[in-house]
Amino acid sequence: MPEIKNETSEDGALTAADAEPDGAPTTISRRGFLGAGSATLAATALLGGRLAAEVPSPAEVAKAEHDRSATNPGPENAPLAAENPSSMLPPPTDHGDVPTFWYSFALTHRRQQEGGWARQVNIKDLPLSKDIAGVNMRLTAGGVRELHWHQAGEWSIMLSGTARLTAMDTEGRAYVNDVQKNDLWYFPAGVPHSIQGLGPDGCEFLLLFDDGDFSEFDTTLISDWVAHTPKEVLVKNWGVPESALANLPKEERYIFQAALPGSLAADKQAAQGGLGPSPVAFDFPMHAMAPTKKAAGEVRIIDSRSFPVSTTIAAAHVIVHPGAMREMHWHPNADEWQYYIQGKARMTVFINAGNARTMNFNAGDVGVVQKTMGHYIENVGTTDLIFLETFKSDHYVDLSLSDWMSRTPPELVMQHLNVSRETLAAIPKEKLVVVSDGSKTA
Ligand code: MN
Ligand code: MN
């Protein structure tokens, strides 16, 4: 953007201190202003009397984009810059110092082992990721994420393929079930469990933990515990001879290749003790769930009201058709941790006092929107946009800008925004969640 030097002169020319706290235009007819340098005059005229700290007009930005102002003769990571055109060439409404709310699993270290791999995005990668840490994991057919538990609650969505889950509930009852693409699961903190990829090609899934400091590489593993327990204690604990324990792992296994399991019915039967199977539904078959809202897309909201075991993570699975948009909204209860499954998105987060930033998102990217901050997510690609909105909460809640405007006396809104009664009447009267392109239907 054009920049005005804050010229100082003894006769009180324009300075940054003259800006009004709310960013409103400063009265420029100050004593001695006419005596200021001609450069200041010219620049002020160019900006229509506004100060450099203000947002440039679209016309100014359009001009800057097409003259030498936008050139970039220095070094550039061109492929990465091309992934985020809204950072390279922000919309003119972007302004201020907004914390980065984008990261990508494509940039993370991938821990590869025989049987699968894992990579994570937590607060170390993305400082705004305070409430939630995300892990992306792949297991081959037969590959096992070994028997373990952790201090954080684990929520998950299957992205590809199928897996067999096992767990034991807090009453000591066994849970075994198979999940497929788009199914969810949740294991509370301390509940022991495992995940095994099934045929033909294993699975890939996203895990979310209700703690941004969580590390997937710091969990309680059965192999690790056993490897760090004196042999005589294991003998006493299990009542078996030490010779039977000669081949125990010497270190953690974490992920390893195993044989494919037998039938689900056989595994359920084999794991079930005298207490019978666990009545706790640790998984949620979202693949069979009808959308809860439809308007230029699909939305499925899953939280503890429909998935009772999931007491710390609430989620919305959102599909936005090409050209459509997740409407302008905010969440009063928690930060939003997003995962992009498919398509191309543009999101602007408005963080008050004139500060706003726009970034682009692709499959495998993560976004975080701080609690209560206004945002939209626009499908800027040619395919359906599919993404997850997740929250560290027992319930999902969002508030819609259009809905709020309609739940307010019209005269009040009209005077705030200088819009006519006809315009206000045309704005949606309810929360649509996903909206189509209004400029094309108007
Ligand atoms: Mn786990
Ligand atoms: Mn949101």
Coordinates of C-alpha atoms and ligand atoms in Angstrom, one line a residue:
M1 CA 0.0 0.0 0.0
P2 CA 1.1 3.6 -0.5
E3 CA 2.9 4.9 2.5
I4 CA 2.9 8.4 3.9
K5 CA 5.9 9.5 5.9
N6 CA 4.8 10.8 9.2
E7 CA 6.3 14.2 8.5
T8 CA 7.1 16.2 11.6
S9 CA 7.4 19.9 11.5
E10 CA 7.5 22.6 14.0
D11 CA 4.2 24.0 12.8
G12 CA 2.2 20.8 13.7
A13 CA 1.9 18.9 10.4
L14 CA 0.3 15.6 10.2
T15 CA 1.7 12.9 12.6
A16 CA 0.6 9.4 13.5
A17 CA -0.6 10.8 16.9
D18 CA -3.2 12.7 15.0
A19 CA -5.1 9.6 14.1
E20 CA -8.3 9.1 15.9
P21 CA -8.4 6.0 18.2
D22 CA -11.0 4.4 16.0
G23 CA -9.2 5.0 12.8
A24 CA -11.6 7.7 11.6
P25 CA -10.3 10.3 9.3
T26 CA -8.3 12.9 11.0
T27 CA -9.2 16.5 10.4
I28 CA -6.5 17.7 8.2
S29 CA -7.1 21.4 8.5
R30 CA -4.7 21.8 11.3
R31 CA -2.8 24.9 11.9
G32 CA 0.1 25.1 9.6
F33 CA -1.0 22.1 7.5
L34 CA -0.7 24.1 4.3
G35 CA 2.9 24.7 5.2
A36 CA 3.7 21.0 5.1
G37 CA 5.8 19.6 2.4
S38 CA 4.3 19.1 -1.0
A39 CA 4.9 15.4 -0.8
T40 CA 2.6 15.1 2.2
L41 CA 0.0 17.1 0.4
A42 CA 0.2 14.9 -2.7
A43 CA 0.1 11.7 -0.7
T44 CA -2.8 12.9 1.4
A45 CA -4.7 13.8 -1.8
L46 CA -4.0 10.4 -3.2
L47 CA -5.5 8.7 -0.1
G48 CA -8.5 11.0 0.0
G49 CA -7.4 12.5 3.2
R50 CA -6.9 9.3 5.1
L51 CA -3.9 8.2 7.0
A52 CA -1.4 5.5 6.1
A53 CA -2.6 3.3 9.0
E54 CA -6.0 3.0 7.3
V55 CA -7.1 0.3 4.8
P56 CA -6.5 1.4 1.2
S57 CA -9.5 1.5 -1.1
P58 CA -10.1 -1.4 -3.6
A59 CA -9.2 1.0 -6.4
E60 CA -5.9 1.8 -4.8
V61 CA -5.1 -1.8 -4.3
A62 CA -6.1 -2.7 -7.8
K63 CA -3.8 0.0 -9.1
A64 CA -0.9 -1.2 -6.9
E65 CA -1.5 -4.8 -8.0
H66 CA -1.0 -3.9 -11.6
D67 CA 1.9 -1.4 -11.4
R68 CA 5.4 -2.0 -10.1
S69 CA 4.2 -1.8 -6.5
A70 CA 3.5 -5.6 -6.5
T71 CA 6.7 -6.7 -8.1
N72 CA 8.9 -9.0 -6.1
P73 CA 12.4 -9.1 -7.5
G74 CA 14.0 -10.7 -4.5
P75 CA 14.1 -14.4 -3.4
E76 CA 10.8 -16.3 -3.2
N77 CA 9.7 -19.8 -2.5
A78 CA 7.3 -19.6 -5.5
P79 CA 5.4 -22.9 -5.0
L80 CA 4.7 -22.1 -1.4
A81 CA 3.7 -18.6 -2.2
A82 CA 1.4 -19.9 -4.9
E83 CA -0.4 -22.1 -2.3
N84 CA -1.4 -18.9 -0.4
P85 CA -2.3 -16.2 -2.9
S86 CA -4.2 -14.3 -0.2
S87 CA -0.9 -13.7 1.6
M88 CA 1.0 -12.7 -1.5
L89 CA -1.8 -10.4 -2.7
P90 CA -4.2 -9.8 0.2
P91 CA -7.7 -8.4 -0.3
P92 CA -7.7 -4.6 0.5
T93 CA -9.8 -5.3 3.6
D94 CA -7.0 -7.2 5.2
H95 CA -5.1 -5.1 7.7
G96 CA -2.9 -5.2 10.8
D97 CA -0.9 -7.8 12.7
V98 CA -2.9 -11.0 12.8
P99 CA -1.3 -14.2 14.2
T100 CA -0.8 -16.9 11.6
F101 CA -3.7 -19.3 11.7
W102 CA -2.5 -21.7 9.0
Y103 CA -0.3 -24.8 9.0
S104 CA -0.1 -27.9 6.9
F105 CA 0.6 -31.5 7.6
A106 CA 2.6 -31.4 4.5
L107 CA 5.3 -29.5 6.5
T108 CA 5.5 -31.9 9.4
H109 CA 8.0 -34.6 10.2
R110 CA 6.5 -38.0 9.2
R111 CA 7.5 -40.8 11.7
Q112 CA 7.6 -43.9 9.4
Q113 CA 7.6 -47.4 10.7
E114 CA 6.9 -50.8 9.3
G115 CA 3.1 -50.9 9.5
G116 CA 2.4 -47.2 9.0
W117 CA 3.3 -43.7 9.9
A118 CA 2.2 -40.6 11.9
R119 CA 2.7 -36.9 11.8
Q120 CA 1.3 -34.2 14.0
V121 CA 0.4 -30.5 14.3
N122 CA 0.4 -29.1 17.8
I123 CA 1.2 -25.9 19.6
K124 CA 4.8 -26.2 18.7
D125 CA 4.0 -26.0 15.0
L126 CA 1.0 -23.6 15.2
P127 CA 1.1 -21.3 18.4
L128 CA -2.7 -20.7 18.1
S129 CA -3.3 -24.5 18.4
K130 CA -3.8 -24.2 22.2
D131 CA -6.9 -26.3 22.7
I132 CA -6.3 -29.1 20.2
A133 CA -3.4 -31.1 18.8
G134 CA -3.9 -33.0 15.5
V135 CA -2.3 -36.2 14.3
N136 CA -2.6 -37.7 10.9
M137 CA -1.9 -41.5 10.8
R138 CA -1.7 -44.2 8.2
L139 CA -1.8 -48.0 9.0
T140 CA -1.3 -50.7 6.4
A141 CA -3.5 -53.7 6.2
G142 CA -2.7 -55.4 9.5
G143 CA -0.6 -52.5 10.7
V144 CA -1.3 -51.7 14.4
R145 CA -1.1 -48.5 16.4
E146 CA -0.2 -50.5 19.5
L147 CA -2.2 -50.9 22.7
H148 CA -1.9 -47.6 24.6
W149 CA -3.6 -44.7 26.3
H150 CA -2.8 -41.1 27.0
Q151 CA -3.6 -38.1 29.2
A152 CA -5.7 -36.3 26.6
G153 CA -9.0 -37.4 25.2
E154 CA -8.8 -38.7 21.6
W155 CA -11.4 -37.9 18.9
S156 CA -11.0 -39.2 15.4
I157 CA -12.4 -39.3 11.9
M158 CA -11.6 -42.1 9.4
L159 CA -10.3 -40.5 6.1
S160 CA -9.8 -43.6 4.1
G161 CA -10.1 -47.3 4.4
T162 CA -11.2 -49.4 7.4
A163 CA -9.9 -50.2 10.8
R164 CA -10.6 -52.4 13.9
L165 CA -10.7 -50.6 17.2
T166 CA -10.3 -52.2 20.6
A167 CA -10.7 -50.6 24.0
M168 CA -11.7 -51.4 27.6
D169 CA -14.2 -49.1 29.4
T170 CA -13.7 -47.9 32.9
E171 CA -15.9 -50.7 34.2
G172 CA -13.5 -53.2 32.7
R173 CA -15.8 -54.2 29.8
A174 CA -14.4 -54.9 26.3
Y175 CA -15.1 -52.9 23.2
V176 CA -14.2 -54.1 19.7
N177 CA -15.7 -52.6 16.5
D178 CA -14.8 -51.9 12.9
V179 CA -15.0 -48.3 11.4
Q180 CA -15.0 -47.1 7.9
K181 CA -14.5 -43.8 6.0
N182 CA -16.2 -40.9 7.7
D183 CA -16.8 -42.8 11.0
L184 CA -15.7 -41.1 14.2
W185 CA -14.4 -42.5 17.5
Y186 CA -13.6 -41.1 20.9
F187 CA -11.5 -42.5 23.7
P188 CA -11.5 -40.6 27.0
A189 CA -8.2 -39.9 28.7
G190 CA -6.8 -43.0 30.3
V191 CA -9.0 -45.5 28.4
P192 CA -6.7 -48.1 26.8
H193 CA -7.2 -48.8 23.1
S194 CA -5.7 -49.9 19.8
I195 CA -6.3 -49.3 16.1
Q196 CA -5.5 -51.8 13.4
G197 CA -5.7 -51.3 9.6
L198 CA -7.9 -53.9 7.8
G199 CA -7.9 -55.1 4.2
P200 CA -7.5 -54.4 1.4
D201 CA -5.3 -51.3 2.0
G202 CA -5.4 -50.4 5.7
C203 CA -6.6 -46.9 6.5
E204 CA -5.7 -43.3 7.1
F205 CA -7.3 -41.1 9.8
L206 CA -7.1 -37.8 11.7
L207 CA -6.8 -37.9 15.5
L208 CA -7.6 -34.8 17.6
F209 CA -6.5 -34.5 21.2
D210 CA -8.1 -32.0 23.6
D211 CA -4.8 -30.4 24.5
G212 CA -2.6 -28.4 22.2
D213 CA 0.5 -29.5 24.1
F214 CA -0.3 -33.1 23.4
S215 CA 2.4 -35.2 21.6
E216 CA 1.4 -38.4 19.8
F217 CA 5.0 -39.5 20.6
D218 CA 4.5 -39.3 24.3
T219 CA 1.7 -41.8 25.1
T220 CA 1.6 -44.8 27.5
L221 CA 2.4 -47.9 25.4
I222 CA 2.1 -51.4 26.6
S223 CA 5.5 -52.4 25.1
D224 CA 7.3 -49.4 26.6
W225 CA 5.8 -50.0 30.1
V226 CA 6.7 -53.7 30.0
A227 CA 10.2 -52.9 28.7
H228 CA 10.8 -50.7 31.7
T229 CA 9.5 -53.0 34.4
P230 CA 11.8 -55.5 36.2
K231 CA 11.3 -59.0 34.9
E232 CA 10.6 -60.4 38.4
V233 CA 7.8 -57.9 38.8
L234 CA 6.3 -59.0 35.5
V235 CA 6.6 -62.7 36.6
K236 CA 4.9 -61.8 39.9
N237 CA 2.2 -59.7 38.2
W238 CA 1.2 -62.2 35.6
G239 CA 2.0 -65.5 37.5
V240 CA 4.0 -66.9 34.6
P241 CA 7.6 -68.2 34.5
E242 CA 10.3 -65.8 33.4
S243 CA 11.3 -68.1 30.5
A244 CA 7.9 -67.4 29.0
L245 CA 8.8 -63.7 28.8
A246 CA 12.1 -64.1 27.0
N247 CA 10.9 -62.4 23.8
L248 CA 9.2 -59.3 25.3
P249 CA 10.0 -56.1 23.4
K250 CA 13.1 -54.2 24.6
E251 CA 11.6 -50.9 23.5
E252 CA 8.4 -49.3 22.4
R253 CA 6.8 -50.7 19.2
Y254 CA 4.3 -47.8 18.6
I255 CA 3.3 -48.9 15.1
F256 CA 4.2 -52.3 13.8
Q257 CA 3.1 -54.7 11.1
A258 CA 0.9 -57.6 12.4
A259 CA -1.3 -60.3 10.8
L260 CA -4.8 -59.2 9.8
P261 CA -7.3 -60.0 12.5
G262 CA -10.1 -62.6 12.2
S263 CA -13.8 -61.8 12.0
L264 CA -15.2 -59.0 14.0
A265 CA -17.6 -61.4 15.7
A266 CA -14.8 -63.7 16.7
D267 CA -12.7 -60.9 18.1
K268 CA -15.7 -59.5 20.1
Q269 CA -16.3 -62.9 21.5
A270 CA -12.7 -63.5 22.4
A271 CA -12.3 -60.2 24.2
Q272 CA -15.5 -60.3 26.1
G273 CA -15.1 -61.4 29.7
G274 CA -17.7 -62.2 32.3
L275 CA -19.0 -58.6 32.3
G276 CA -20.1 -58.9 28.6
P277 CA -19.4 -56.2 26.0
S278 CA -19.1 -52.6 26.9
P279 CA -22.4 -50.7 26.4
V280 CA -20.3 -47.5 25.7
A281 CA -20.4 -46.5 22.0
F282 CA -16.8 -45.4 21.5
D283 CA -17.5 -45.0 17.8
F284 CA -20.1 -43.0 15.8
P285 CA -21.0 -44.2 12.3
M286 CA -21.1 -40.8 10.6
H287 CA -21.0 -42.5 7.2
A288 CA -24.6 -43.4 7.8
M289 CA -25.7 -39.9 9.1
A290 CA -28.0 -37.7 7.1
P291 CA -26.9 -34.1 6.8
T292 CA -28.5 -31.8 9.5
K293 CA -28.6 -28.8 7.2
K294 CA -28.7 -28.3 3.5
A295 CA -28.2 -25.1 1.5
A296 CA -25.5 -25.1 -1.1
G297 CA -23.8 -27.8 0.9
E298 CA -24.1 -30.3 3.7
V299 CA -23.4 -30.1 7.4
R300 CA -23.2 -32.8 10.0
I301 CA -22.9 -31.7 13.6
I302 CA -21.7 -34.3 16.1
D303 CA -21.2 -33.6 19.8
S304 CA -22.0 -35.1 23.1
R305 CA -25.7 -34.7 22.4
S306 CA -25.5 -37.3 19.6
F307 CA -22.2 -39.0 20.5
P308 CA -22.3 -39.1 24.4
V309 CA -18.8 -40.4 25.0
S310 CA -17.3 -37.4 23.2
T311 CA -17.4 -35.0 26.1
T312 CA -14.4 -32.8 25.2
I313 CA -14.6 -32.5 21.4
A314 CA -17.5 -31.2 19.3
A315 CA -17.4 -31.2 15.5
A316 CA -19.1 -30.1 12.3
H317 CA -18.3 -31.9 9.1
V318 CA -19.0 -29.3 6.4
I319 CA -19.4 -29.7 2.6
V320 CA -19.5 -26.5 0.5
H321 CA -20.4 -26.7 -3.1
P322 CA -18.2 -24.8 -5.7
G323 CA -18.9 -21.1 -5.5
A324 CA -20.7 -21.4 -2.2
M325 CA -19.6 -20.3 1.2
R326 CA -19.7 -21.2 4.9
E327 CA -21.5 -18.0 5.9
M328 CA -20.1 -15.2 8.1
H329 CA -20.3 -16.5 11.7
W330 CA -18.5 -17.0 15.0
H331 CA -18.4 -19.4 17.9
P332 CA -19.0 -18.1 21.4
N333 CA -17.7 -21.2 23.3
A334 CA -14.3 -22.2 22.1
D335 CA -11.5 -21.8 19.6
E336 CA -12.1 -23.6 16.2
W337 CA -9.5 -26.1 15.0
Q338 CA -10.1 -26.8 11.3
Y339 CA -8.9 -29.7 9.1
Y340 CA -9.3 -29.4 5.4
I341 CA -10.2 -32.8 3.7
Q342 CA -10.8 -31.8 0.1
G343 CA -10.9 -28.7 -2.2
K344 CA -9.7 -25.2 -2.0
A345 CA -10.8 -22.6 0.5
R346 CA -10.3 -19.0 1.4
M347 CA -10.9 -17.7 4.9
T348 CA -10.7 -14.3 6.4
V349 CA -10.5 -14.0 10.2
F350 CA -11.5 -10.6 11.6
I351 CA -9.9 -10.1 15.0
N352 CA -11.3 -6.6 15.9
A353 CA -9.9 -3.1 15.9
G354 CA -9.5 -3.1 12.1
N355 CA -7.4 -6.3 12.1
A356 CA -8.2 -9.0 9.5
R357 CA -6.2 -11.5 7.6
T358 CA -7.1 -13.8 4.7
M359 CA -5.4 -17.2 4.0
N360 CA -5.9 -20.1 1.6
F361 CA -6.4 -23.7 2.6
N362 CA -5.9 -26.9 0.7
A363 CA -6.4 -30.6 1.6
G364 CA -4.3 -31.6 4.6
D365 CA -4.1 -28.0 5.9
V366 CA -5.0 -26.9 9.4
G367 CA -6.6 -23.6 10.5
V368 CA -7.4 -22.1 13.9
V369 CA -9.9 -19.4 14.6
Q370 CA -9.9 -17.9 18.1
K371 CA -13.0 -18.0 20.2
T372 CA -15.6 -15.4 19.2
M373 CA -13.7 -14.1 16.2
G374 CA -15.7 -13.5 13.0
H375 CA -14.9 -15.6 9.9
Y376 CA -16.3 -17.1 6.7
I377 CA -14.9 -20.0 4.6
E378 CA -15.4 -19.7 0.9
N379 CA -15.0 -22.5 -1.7
V380 CA -12.6 -21.0 -4.2
G381 CA -12.1 -24.3 -6.1
T382 CA -13.9 -26.2 -8.7
T383 CA -14.8 -29.3 -6.5
D384 CA -16.8 -29.6 -3.3
L385 CA -14.9 -28.2 -0.3
I386 CA -14.9 -30.6 2.6
F387 CA -13.6 -29.6 6.0
L388 CA -14.0 -30.1 9.7
E389 CA -14.8 -27.5 12.4
T390 CA -13.8 -28.9 15.8
F391 CA -13.9 -27.4 19.3
K392 CA -12.7 -28.4 22.7
S393 CA -16.2 -28.5 24.1
D394 CA -19.1 -30.9 24.8
H395 CA -21.3 -29.0 22.4
Y396 CA -21.2 -27.3 19.0
V397 CA -22.5 -23.8 18.7
D398 CA -22.2 -21.1 16.1
L399 CA -23.8 -17.7 15.7
S400 CA -24.7 -16.3 12.2
L401 CA -24.2 -12.7 11.2
S402 CA -27.3 -12.8 9.0
D403 CA -29.4 -14.5 11.7
W404 CA -28.4 -11.8 14.2
M405 CA -29.2 -9.0 11.9
S406 CA -32.7 -10.5 11.4
R407 CA -33.2 -10.9 15.1
T408 CA -32.6 -7.2 15.7
P409 CA -35.1 -4.3 15.0
P410 CA -34.7 -3.4 11.3
E411 CA -34.4 0.3 11.8
L412 CA -31.5 -0.2 14.2
V413 CA -29.6 -2.4 11.7
M414 CA -30.4 0.0 8.7
Q415 CA -28.9 2.9 10.6
H416 CA -25.8 1.0 11.5
L417 CA -24.9 -0.1 8.0
N418 CA -26.6 2.5 5.9
V419 CA -28.6 -0.1 4.0
S420 CA -32.2 0.2 2.8
R421 CA -35.2 -1.7 4.1
E422 CA -35.3 -3.6 0.8
T423 CA -31.7 -4.7 1.2
L424 CA -32.2 -5.7 4.7
A425 CA -35.3 -7.7 3.7
A426 CA -33.3 -9.6 1.1
I427 CA -30.7 -10.7 3.6
P428 CA -31.4 -14.3 4.8
K429 CA -33.7 -14.4 7.8
E430 CA -32.1 -17.5 9.3
K431 CA -28.9 -19.3 9.8
L432 CA -28.2 -21.0 6.5
V433 CA -24.7 -22.2 7.5
V434 CA -23.7 -22.6 3.9
V435 CA -24.8 -19.9 1.4
S436 CA -24.7 -19.8 -2.4
D437 CA -23.2 -17.0 -4.3
G438 CA -25.6 -14.1 -3.8
S439 CA -24.2 -12.0 -6.6
K440 CA -25.3 -14.7 -9.0
T441 CA -28.8 -15.1 -7.7
A442 CA -29.5 -11.4 -7.2
Ligands
MN1 MN -4.7 -43.1 21.1
MN2 MN -16.4 -21.5 12.2

